[in-house]
Amino acid sequence: MKIGRRRFMTAAACTAASGLLPVRGVSAAGAELIHTVAAESPWFCNQVALTAKGDMFFGLPRYPDYDQTPCLAKRGPDGKPAAFPGNAWNEWKLGDDGFDSFVYVNSIHVFKDGTVWAVDQGALRADSYPPALSEPHKGAQKLVQLDADSGEVLRVLRFGDDILPKGAKLNDLRVFGDHVYVTDSGLGALIYHDLKTGVTLRRMSGFPEMQAKVEPNMQQGSHQTPKIDMIEVSDDGEWLYAAAPTGPFIKIKTAALRDPSLSDGDLAEHVEEYATIARSGGCALDTNGNLYLSELDNKRVTVLSPTGETAVLTSDDEFISPDGSFISVDRKLYIPVTQSRRTRLFGNKRDMVKRPWKIYVVDLPETFGGIKLGASLNGPSLP
């Protein structure tokens, strides 16, 4: 249903008050999918992405207490991650301006063309560092596209203060053809960039649809819950889905988002509330429109169909803060587990992280829990 600004605020408040979540299910056989460890990282890892031929990349943010990291890595022939592209881009240190190096890579992704995209927030976390370190230098906050084989930097997108005002934090992105869609989790906004024309639009900045839902007992330690965060684009490019970790997921026509003749107020009237979700760290979308949600409180991954059916795909007591999952072209779902809730940032008196960080994987069947599962959006199908 379409939901305007006033109705959105009312619906969000009612959902928060009731604690309403979608009905959860299990597979028809009553069993979850088996997961195994696909890879391990010596660095804090919140994202993975794979090319069509199976090259795996790791997103490695400079999380508080874990700032000794290359930020982006690629799995080598020995199965271990190594800095990628392996030069000054991976060697940022305190005092550097971060213009041509990775400072805080919050997300990575591989799309149909097989290139690697990295979202660099350009500064350390504001909930843990003083402004001198948490406010990015000019040009440090950026989107970087790299050749997956050579590591050549193909493109760097930087935006001015009109697109990234003070407090804005590039969070995640999806690329569909020449269209780039990005979430700003700092202030709450959607950003659109046209690779062909260079046109860039900042949309619905600060609007209720772009904010995190306030939940009881949500604050943990000094951690600040991001505003709009997760983002997906449908297989046909017609719909954009987005949510803060607390939900709800919204959907909006990409054509409306790209239309500069629509004011933000008019655009907000095109927003539809798509689904109430459990608090989630990341997501993936398949070609059938199923959302795969990495649930933070429940230590599990669920699948949500476009018609509202849900099923618990897999779970584990060690799924402590699962994050940005990825569906490979051979129909495997990769799940990085950050363990962020074991860190001091979440109010723990001591760090309780278990090293190394693990990336789990499950094979996706054709159907699960009565839901027909789709294929990867991220690359060509294998022959």
Tab-separated table of C-alpha atoms in Angstrom:
chain	number	residue	atom	x	y	z
A	1	MET	CA	0.000	0.000	0.000
A	2	LYS	CA	1.080	3.560	-0.552
A	3	ILE	CA	1.833	5.357	2.629
A	4	GLY	CA	2.274	9.114	2.957
A	5	ARG	CA	4.462	10.882	5.504
A	6	ARG	CA	1.819	11.284	8.181
A	7	ARG	CA	0.519	7.732	7.766
A	8	PHE	CA	4.084	6.400	7.731
A	9	MET	CA	4.812	7.972	11.113
A	10	THR	CA	1.581	6.597	12.556
A	11	ALA	CA	2.193	3.105	11.178
A	12	ALA	CA	5.755	3.034	12.480
A	13	ALA	CA	4.614	4.134	15.925
A	14	CYS	CA	1.897	1.467	16.032
A	15	THR	CA	4.321	-1.225	14.923
A	16	ALA	CA	6.846	-0.190	17.575
A	17	ALA	CA	4.164	-0.217	20.249
A	18	SER	CA	2.767	-3.620	19.316
A	19	GLY	CA	6.073	-5.329	18.563
A	20	LEU	CA	4.351	-6.854	15.544
A	21	LEU	CA	6.569	-8.998	13.319
A	22	PRO	CA	5.724	-11.203	10.354
A	23	VAL	CA	4.643	-14.744	11.146
A	24	ARG	CA	7.723	-16.951	11.120
A	25	GLY	CA	7.800	-20.339	9.481
A	26	VAL	CA	10.037	-23.318	8.814
A	27	SER	CA	10.571	-25.435	5.769
A	28	ALA	CA	7.926	-27.919	4.674
A	29	ALA	CA	10.119	-30.673	6.062
A	30	GLY	CA	10.358	-28.854	9.396
A	31	ALA	CA	14.136	-28.416	9.146
A	32	GLU	CA	16.451	-25.504	8.490
A	33	LEU	CA	19.143	-25.536	5.824
A	34	ILE	CA	22.597	-26.779	6.768
A	35	HIS	CA	25.269	-24.084	6.825
A	36	THR	CA	29.028	-24.492	6.708
A	37	VAL	CA	32.001	-22.157	7.042
A	38	ALA	CA	32.946	-20.861	3.593
A	39	ALA	CA	35.820	-18.584	4.585
A	40	GLU	CA	37.538	-16.939	7.520
A	41	SER	CA	38.983	-13.470	7.975
A	42	PRO	CA	41.646	-12.256	10.410
A	43	TRP	CA	39.986	-8.826	10.184
A	44	PHE	CA	36.570	-7.562	11.270
A	45	CYS	CA	34.346	-8.494	8.311
A	46	ASN	CA	30.814	-7.231	7.633
A	47	GLN	CA	30.371	-7.883	3.890
A	48	VAL	CA	31.298	-10.416	1.226
A	49	ALA	CA	30.778	-10.454	-2.531
A	50	LEU	CA	31.670	-12.947	-5.250
A	51	THR	CA	32.246	-12.704	-8.971
A	52	ALA	CA	30.629	-15.155	-11.411
A	53	LYS	CA	33.817	-17.226	-11.476
A	54	GLY	CA	33.935	-17.447	-7.690
A	55	ASP	CA	36.482	-14.831	-6.635
A	56	MET	CA	35.512	-13.744	-3.116
A	57	PHE	CA	35.941	-10.224	-1.747
A	58	PHE	CA	35.716	-9.130	1.878
A	59	GLY	CA	34.477	-5.789	3.239
A	60	LEU	CA	36.515	-4.899	6.324
A	61	PRO	CA	35.472	-1.671	8.082
A	62	ARG	CA	37.742	0.036	10.603
A	63	TYR	CA	35.439	-0.841	13.473
A	64	PRO	CA	36.340	0.540	16.917
A	65	ASP	CA	39.258	-1.477	18.358
A	66	TYR	CA	39.758	-3.067	14.918
A	67	ASP	CA	41.254	-0.263	12.853
A	68	GLN	CA	44.269	-2.294	11.736
A	69	THR	CA	42.726	-3.590	8.526
A	70	PRO	CA	43.179	-3.189	4.760
A	71	CYS	CA	39.422	-2.368	4.453
A	72	LEU	CA	39.065	-4.460	1.287
A	73	ALA	CA	40.496	-7.913	0.621
A	74	LYS	CA	40.312	-10.732	-1.918
A	75	ARG	CA	40.567	-14.458	-1.246
A	76	GLY	CA	43.863	-15.773	-2.554
A	77	PRO	CA	44.770	-19.159	-4.038
A	78	ASP	CA	45.572	-20.358	-0.509
A	79	GLY	CA	42.022	-19.566	0.607
A	80	LYS	CA	43.124	-16.667	2.792
A	81	PRO	CA	42.119	-13.020	2.266
A	82	ALA	CA	44.806	-10.580	1.159
A	83	ALA	CA	44.664	-6.795	0.817
A	84	PHE	CA	43.049	-5.669	-2.441
A	85	PRO	CA	44.152	-3.973	-4.649
A	86	GLY	CA	47.247	-4.254	-2.477
A	87	ASN	CA	48.742	-0.780	-2.661
A	88	ALA	CA	48.224	2.644	-1.054
A	89	TRP	CA	44.450	2.173	-1.208
A	90	ASN	CA	44.801	-0.304	1.669
A	91	GLU	CA	47.327	1.663	3.702
A	92	TRP	CA	45.367	4.546	5.270
A	93	LYS	CA	46.578	5.660	8.704
A	94	LEU	CA	45.631	8.337	11.194
A	95	GLY	CA	46.441	11.763	9.787
A	96	ASP	CA	45.975	10.807	6.122
A	97	ASP	CA	43.340	12.742	4.179
A	98	GLY	CA	41.785	9.555	2.789
A	99	PHE	CA	41.384	10.995	-0.700
A	100	ASP	CA	42.958	8.038	-2.502
A	101	SER	CA	42.817	5.382	0.198
A	102	PHE	CA	40.120	3.384	1.965
A	103	VAL	CA	39.243	4.828	5.357
A	104	TYR	CA	36.062	3.045	6.441
A	105	VAL	CA	34.658	0.672	3.833
A	106	ASN	CA	31.140	0.039	5.079
A	107	SER	CA	29.931	-2.149	2.212
A	108	ILE	CA	31.052	-3.874	-0.966
A	109	HIS	CA	29.187	-5.472	-3.846
A	110	VAL	CA	29.708	-7.173	-7.211
A	111	PHE	CA	27.148	-6.605	-9.949
A	112	LYS	CA	26.424	-8.079	-13.374
A	113	ASP	CA	29.501	-6.565	-15.013
A	114	GLY	CA	31.777	-8.388	-12.553
A	115	THR	CA	33.431	-5.282	-11.126
A	116	VAL	CA	33.809	-4.621	-7.414
A	117	TRP	CA	32.216	-1.576	-5.788
A	118	ALA	CA	33.275	-0.293	-2.367
A	119	VAL	CA	31.429	2.294	-0.280
A	120	ASP	CA	33.914	4.324	1.757
A	121	GLN	CA	32.481	6.571	4.467
A	122	GLY	CA	35.788	8.430	4.523
A	123	ALA	CA	36.064	8.702	8.325
A	124	LEU	CA	35.843	6.624	11.476
A	125	ARG	CA	32.648	6.134	13.469
A	126	ALA	CA	31.114	9.184	15.144
A	127	ASP	CA	29.895	7.049	18.058
A	128	SER	CA	33.481	6.148	18.938
A	129	TYR	CA	35.871	8.834	17.700
A	130	PRO	CA	36.172	12.628	18.060
A	131	PRO	CA	35.201	14.921	15.164
A	132	ALA	CA	38.821	15.181	14.029
A	133	LEU	CA	38.628	11.517	13.040
A	134	SER	CA	34.894	11.013	12.457
A	135	GLU	CA	34.304	13.895	10.046
A	136	PRO	CA	35.663	13.040	6.586
A	137	HIS	CA	38.146	15.243	4.790
A	138	LYS	CA	37.033	16.703	1.494
A	139	GLY	CA	36.685	13.933	-1.080
A	140	ALA	CA	37.402	11.111	1.371
A	141	GLN	CA	33.805	9.867	1.362
A	142	LYS	CA	33.425	8.089	-1.972
A	143	LEU	CA	32.259	5.195	-4.107
A	144	VAL	CA	35.079	3.214	-5.715
A	145	GLN	CA	34.741	0.772	-8.624
A	146	LEU	CA	37.594	-1.686	-9.206
A	147	ASP	CA	38.513	-4.335	-11.745
A	148	ALA	CA	38.064	-7.647	-9.941
A	149	ASP	CA	41.131	-9.218	-11.551
A	150	SER	CA	43.761	-6.503	-11.737
A	151	GLY	CA	42.589	-4.219	-8.931
A	152	GLU	CA	42.693	-1.234	-11.264
A	153	VAL	CA	40.534	1.608	-9.980
A	154	LEU	CA	38.009	2.162	-12.755
A	155	ARG	CA	35.974	4.948	-11.248
A	156	VAL	CA	35.763	7.087	-8.101
A	157	LEU	CA	32.528	8.958	-7.404
A	158	ARG	CA	32.752	11.911	-5.014
A	159	PHE	CA	29.914	14.274	-4.196
A	160	GLY	CA	29.690	17.850	-2.999
A	161	ASP	CA	28.093	19.250	0.150
A	162	ASP	CA	24.717	19.475	-1.600
A	163	ILE	CA	24.635	15.683	-1.840
A	164	LEU	CA	26.672	14.850	1.275
A	165	PRO	CA	26.032	17.565	3.879
A	166	LYS	CA	27.731	17.377	7.270
A	167	GLY	CA	26.657	14.224	9.069
A	168	ALA	CA	25.852	12.243	5.912
A	169	LYS	CA	27.274	8.710	5.746
A	170	LEU	CA	27.251	6.682	2.543
A	171	ASN	CA	26.116	3.241	3.666
A	172	ASP	CA	25.311	0.770	0.870
A	173	LEU	CA	24.644	0.850	-2.865
A	174	ARG	CA	23.070	-0.989	-5.746
A	175	VAL	CA	23.953	-0.441	-9.400
A	176	PHE	CA	21.497	-1.211	-12.204
A	177	GLY	CA	22.830	-0.333	-15.642
A	178	ASP	CA	23.852	3.339	-15.499
A	179	HIS	CA	21.838	3.951	-12.333
A	180	VAL	CA	23.501	4.049	-8.917
A	181	TYR	CA	21.338	4.057	-5.781
A	182	VAL	CA	22.859	4.706	-2.355
A	183	THR	CA	21.579	4.938	1.212
A	184	ASP	CA	22.752	7.672	3.584
A	185	SER	CA	22.528	6.204	7.074
A	186	GLY	CA	23.945	9.273	8.809
A	187	LEU	CA	21.140	11.751	8.213
A	188	GLY	CA	18.718	9.439	6.448
A	189	ALA	CA	18.328	9.889	2.691
A	190	LEU	CA	18.458	8.145	-0.670
A	191	ILE	CA	21.006	9.260	-3.247
A	192	TYR	CA	20.721	8.662	-6.971
A	193	HIS	CA	23.565	9.061	-9.481
A	194	ASP	CA	23.436	8.641	-13.259
A	195	LEU	CA	26.736	7.226	-14.512
A	196	LYS	CA	26.042	8.412	-18.048
A	197	THR	CA	24.997	12.029	-17.416
A	198	GLY	CA	26.582	12.673	-14.022
A	199	VAL	CA	23.265	13.887	-12.591
A	200	THR	CA	23.056	13.279	-8.836
A	201	LEU	CA	19.988	13.735	-6.622
A	202	ARG	CA	19.624	13.682	-2.842
A	203	ARG	CA	16.121	12.509	-1.978
A	204	MET	CA	13.872	12.763	1.107
A	205	SER	CA	16.717	13.821	3.407
A	206	GLY	CA	15.596	13.537	7.018
A	207	PHE	CA	12.079	12.392	6.108
A	208	PRO	CA	10.360	9.901	8.462
A	209	GLU	CA	10.649	7.204	5.789
A	210	MET	CA	14.433	7.520	6.025
A	211	GLN	CA	14.757	7.154	9.802
A	212	ALA	CA	15.285	4.232	12.169
A	213	LYS	CA	12.260	3.166	14.155
A	214	VAL	CA	12.725	3.785	17.883
A	215	GLU	CA	12.424	0.547	19.841
A	216	PRO	CA	12.469	-0.129	23.597
A	217	ASN	CA	15.921	-1.078	24.912
A	218	MET	CA	17.461	-0.492	21.490
A	219	GLN	CA	20.441	1.489	22.802
A	220	GLN	CA	23.409	-0.723	23.585
A	221	GLY	CA	26.622	0.900	24.741
A	222	SER	CA	27.622	3.900	22.651
A	223	HIS	CA	26.504	2.265	19.391
A	224	GLN	CA	24.270	4.514	17.299
A	225	THR	CA	21.654	2.722	15.204
A	226	PRO	CA	22.002	3.718	11.536
A	227	LYS	CA	19.168	5.409	9.737
A	228	ILE	CA	18.152	4.015	6.337
A	229	ASP	CA	20.714	1.380	5.596
A	230	MET	CA	19.837	-1.784	3.642
A	231	ILE	CA	19.046	-1.369	-0.049
A	232	GLU	CA	18.035	-3.620	-2.932
A	233	VAL	CA	16.826	-3.123	-6.517
A	234	SER	CA	14.474	-5.593	-8.191
A	235	ASP	CA	15.613	-7.831	-11.038
A	236	ASP	CA	13.860	-5.626	-13.612
A	237	GLY	CA	15.204	-2.402	-12.091
A	238	GLU	CA	11.693	-1.059	-11.498
A	239	TRP	CA	11.607	-1.095	-7.698
A	240	LEU	CA	13.944	0.015	-4.949
A	241	TYR	CA	13.633	-1.557	-1.489
A	242	ALA	CA	15.264	-0.009	1.571
A	243	ALA	CA	15.170	-0.091	5.351
A	244	ALA	CA	16.913	0.935	8.530
A	245	PRO	CA	17.991	-2.064	10.640
A	246	THR	CA	14.788	-1.665	12.655
A	247	GLY	CA	12.541	-1.612	9.567
A	248	PRO	CA	10.046	-1.396	8.116
A	249	PHE	CA	11.157	-2.122	4.570
A	250	ILE	CA	9.823	0.424	2.123
A	251	LYS	CA	9.545	0.206	-1.651
A	252	ILE	CA	9.431	2.925	-4.269
A	253	LYS	CA	9.496	3.047	-8.055
A	254	THR	CA	13.021	3.843	-9.227
A	255	ALA	CA	11.580	6.037	-11.988
A	256	ALA	CA	10.001	8.278	-9.356
A	257	LEU	CA	13.236	8.461	-7.414
A	258	ARG	CA	15.079	9.547	-10.567
A	259	ASP	CA	12.486	12.178	-11.531
A	260	PRO	CA	13.816	15.644	-10.616
A	261	SER	CA	10.420	17.208	-11.297
A	262	LEU	CA	9.054	15.467	-8.183
A	263	SER	CA	9.666	17.368	-4.967
A	264	ASP	CA	10.734	15.333	-1.949
A	265	GLY	CA	7.271	15.811	-0.506
A	266	ASP	CA	5.686	14.480	-3.683
A	267	LEU	CA	8.187	11.643	-3.811
A	268	ALA	CA	7.336	10.609	-0.239
A	269	GLU	CA	3.754	10.031	-1.375
A	270	HIS	CA	5.099	7.337	-3.717
A	271	VAL	CA	6.683	5.416	-0.841
A	272	GLU	CA	4.954	2.151	0.026
A	273	GLU	CA	5.440	0.235	3.247
A	274	TYR	CA	6.566	-3.194	2.105
A	275	ALA	CA	7.194	-5.299	5.220
A	276	THR	CA	7.701	-5.169	8.950
A	277	ILE	CA	10.928	-6.962	9.866
A	278	ALA	CA	12.864	-8.110	12.882
A	279	ARG	CA	15.938	-5.994	13.534
A	280	SER	CA	18.416	-6.960	10.816
A	281	GLY	CA	22.030	-6.211	9.989
A	282	GLY	CA	21.903	-6.904	6.269
A	283	CYS	CA	19.939	-8.440	3.450
A	284	ALA	CA	19.988	-9.947	-0.017
A	285	LEU	CA	17.374	-10.138	-2.781
A	286	ASP	CA	16.853	-12.850	-5.394
A	287	THR	CA	15.313	-12.814	-8.872
A	288	ASN	CA	11.920	-13.876	-7.473
A	289	GLY	CA	11.826	-10.881	-5.153
A	290	ASN	CA	12.532	-12.830	-1.966
A	291	LEU	CA	14.366	-10.913	0.756
A	292	TYR	CA	16.944	-12.737	2.890
A	293	LEU	CA	17.274	-11.002	6.260
A	294	SER	CA	20.209	-11.347	8.670
A	295	GLU	CA	18.353	-11.025	11.969
A	296	LEU	CA	20.406	-9.507	14.780
A	297	ASP	CA	18.415	-10.512	17.855
A	298	ASN	CA	17.376	-13.968	16.676
A	299	LYS	CA	20.741	-15.248	15.413
A	300	ARG	CA	19.264	-16.460	12.159
A	301	VAL	CA	18.602	-15.719	8.510
A	302	THR	CA	15.001	-15.663	7.317
A	303	VAL	CA	13.523	-15.493	3.843
A	304	LEU	CA	10.541	-13.215	3.174
A	305	SER	CA	8.544	-13.731	-0.020
A	306	PRO	CA	6.806	-10.911	-1.956
A	307	THR	CA	3.460	-12.307	-0.771
A	308	GLY	CA	4.451	-12.218	2.911
A	309	GLU	CA	5.360	-15.840	3.614
A	310	THR	CA	8.425	-16.248	5.795
A	311	ALA	CA	10.677	-19.138	6.750
A	312	VAL	CA	13.721	-19.505	8.977
A	313	LEU	CA	16.417	-20.437	6.490
A	314	THR	CA	19.229	-21.236	8.934
A	315	SER	CA	20.322	-20.281	12.447
A	316	ASP	CA	23.214	-20.738	14.853
A	317	ASP	CA	24.153	-19.586	18.351
A	318	GLU	CA	27.307	-18.181	16.728
A	319	PHE	CA	25.328	-15.932	14.373
A	320	ILE	CA	26.251	-12.928	16.509
A	321	SER	CA	25.381	-9.842	14.447
A	322	PRO	CA	25.153	-11.349	10.950
A	323	ASP	CA	25.448	-8.662	8.296
A	324	GLY	CA	25.467	-8.127	4.527
A	325	SER	CA	24.747	-11.454	2.837
A	326	PHE	CA	25.329	-12.199	-0.849
A	327	ILE	CA	23.822	-14.660	-3.330
A	328	SER	CA	26.369	-16.099	-5.742
A	329	VAL	CA	25.534	-17.136	-9.300
A	330	ASP	CA	25.686	-20.825	-8.311
A	331	ARG	CA	22.817	-20.209	-5.824
A	332	LYS	CA	24.701	-20.087	-2.560
A	333	LEU	CA	23.913	-17.583	0.187
A	334	TYR	CA	27.001	-16.250	1.974
A	335	ILE	CA	26.524	-14.830	5.473
A	336	PRO	CA	29.297	-12.819	7.176
A	337	VAL	CA	29.048	-12.726	10.973
A	338	THR	CA	30.555	-9.569	12.472
A	339	GLN	CA	30.237	-10.376	16.191
A	340	SER	CA	29.784	-6.640	16.735
A	341	ARG	CA	27.663	-7.264	19.839
A	342	ARG	CA	30.659	-8.912	21.441
A	343	THR	CA	32.703	-5.717	21.115
A	344	ARG	CA	33.147	-2.929	23.655
A	345	LEU	CA	31.145	-0.588	21.425
A	346	PHE	CA	28.011	-2.417	22.564
A	347	GLY	CA	28.746	-1.802	26.241
A	348	ASN	CA	30.767	-4.908	27.037
A	349	LYS	CA	33.405	-4.273	29.694
A	350	ARG	CA	35.848	-6.345	27.688
A	351	ASP	CA	36.083	-7.488	24.123
A	352	MET	CA	34.579	-10.973	23.663
A	353	VAL	CA	35.121	-11.459	19.922
A	354	LYS	CA	36.206	-14.924	18.819
A	355	ARG	CA	38.812	-14.834	16.093
A	356	PRO	CA	38.834	-15.402	13.171
A	357	TRP	CA	35.661	-13.878	11.764
A	358	LYS	CA	33.631	-16.428	9.834
A	359	ILE	CA	31.617	-16.309	6.640
A	360	TYR	CA	28.989	-19.034	6.468
A	361	VAL	CA	27.299	-20.429	3.370
A	362	VAL	CA	24.093	-22.331	2.574
A	363	ASP	CA	23.049	-23.937	-0.704
A	364	LEU	CA	19.692	-22.546	-1.828
A	365	PRO	CA	17.141	-25.160	-2.948
A	366	GLU	CA	14.521	-24.457	-5.593
A	367	THR	CA	11.860	-24.102	-2.888
A	368	PHE	CA	11.973	-23.731	0.868
A	369	GLY	CA	9.146	-23.489	3.373
A	370	GLY	CA	6.690	-23.318	0.492
A	371	ILE	CA	8.566	-20.344	-1.029
A	372	LYS	CA	9.990	-20.614	-4.550
A	373	LEU	CA	13.523	-19.283	-4.305
A	374	GLY	CA	15.131	-17.332	-7.132
A	375	ALA	CA	18.615	-16.885	-8.513
A	376	SER	CA	21.341	-14.302	-8.021
A	377	LEU	CA	20.891	-10.707	-9.159
A	378	ASN	CA	24.642	-10.197	-9.096
A	379	GLY	CA	25.897	-11.787	-12.272
A	380	PRO	CA	25.108	-13.887	-15.325
A	381	SER	CA	23.757	-17.363	-14.775
A	382	LEU	CA	26.222	-20.185	-15.178
A	383	PRO	CA	25.769	-22.325	-18.348
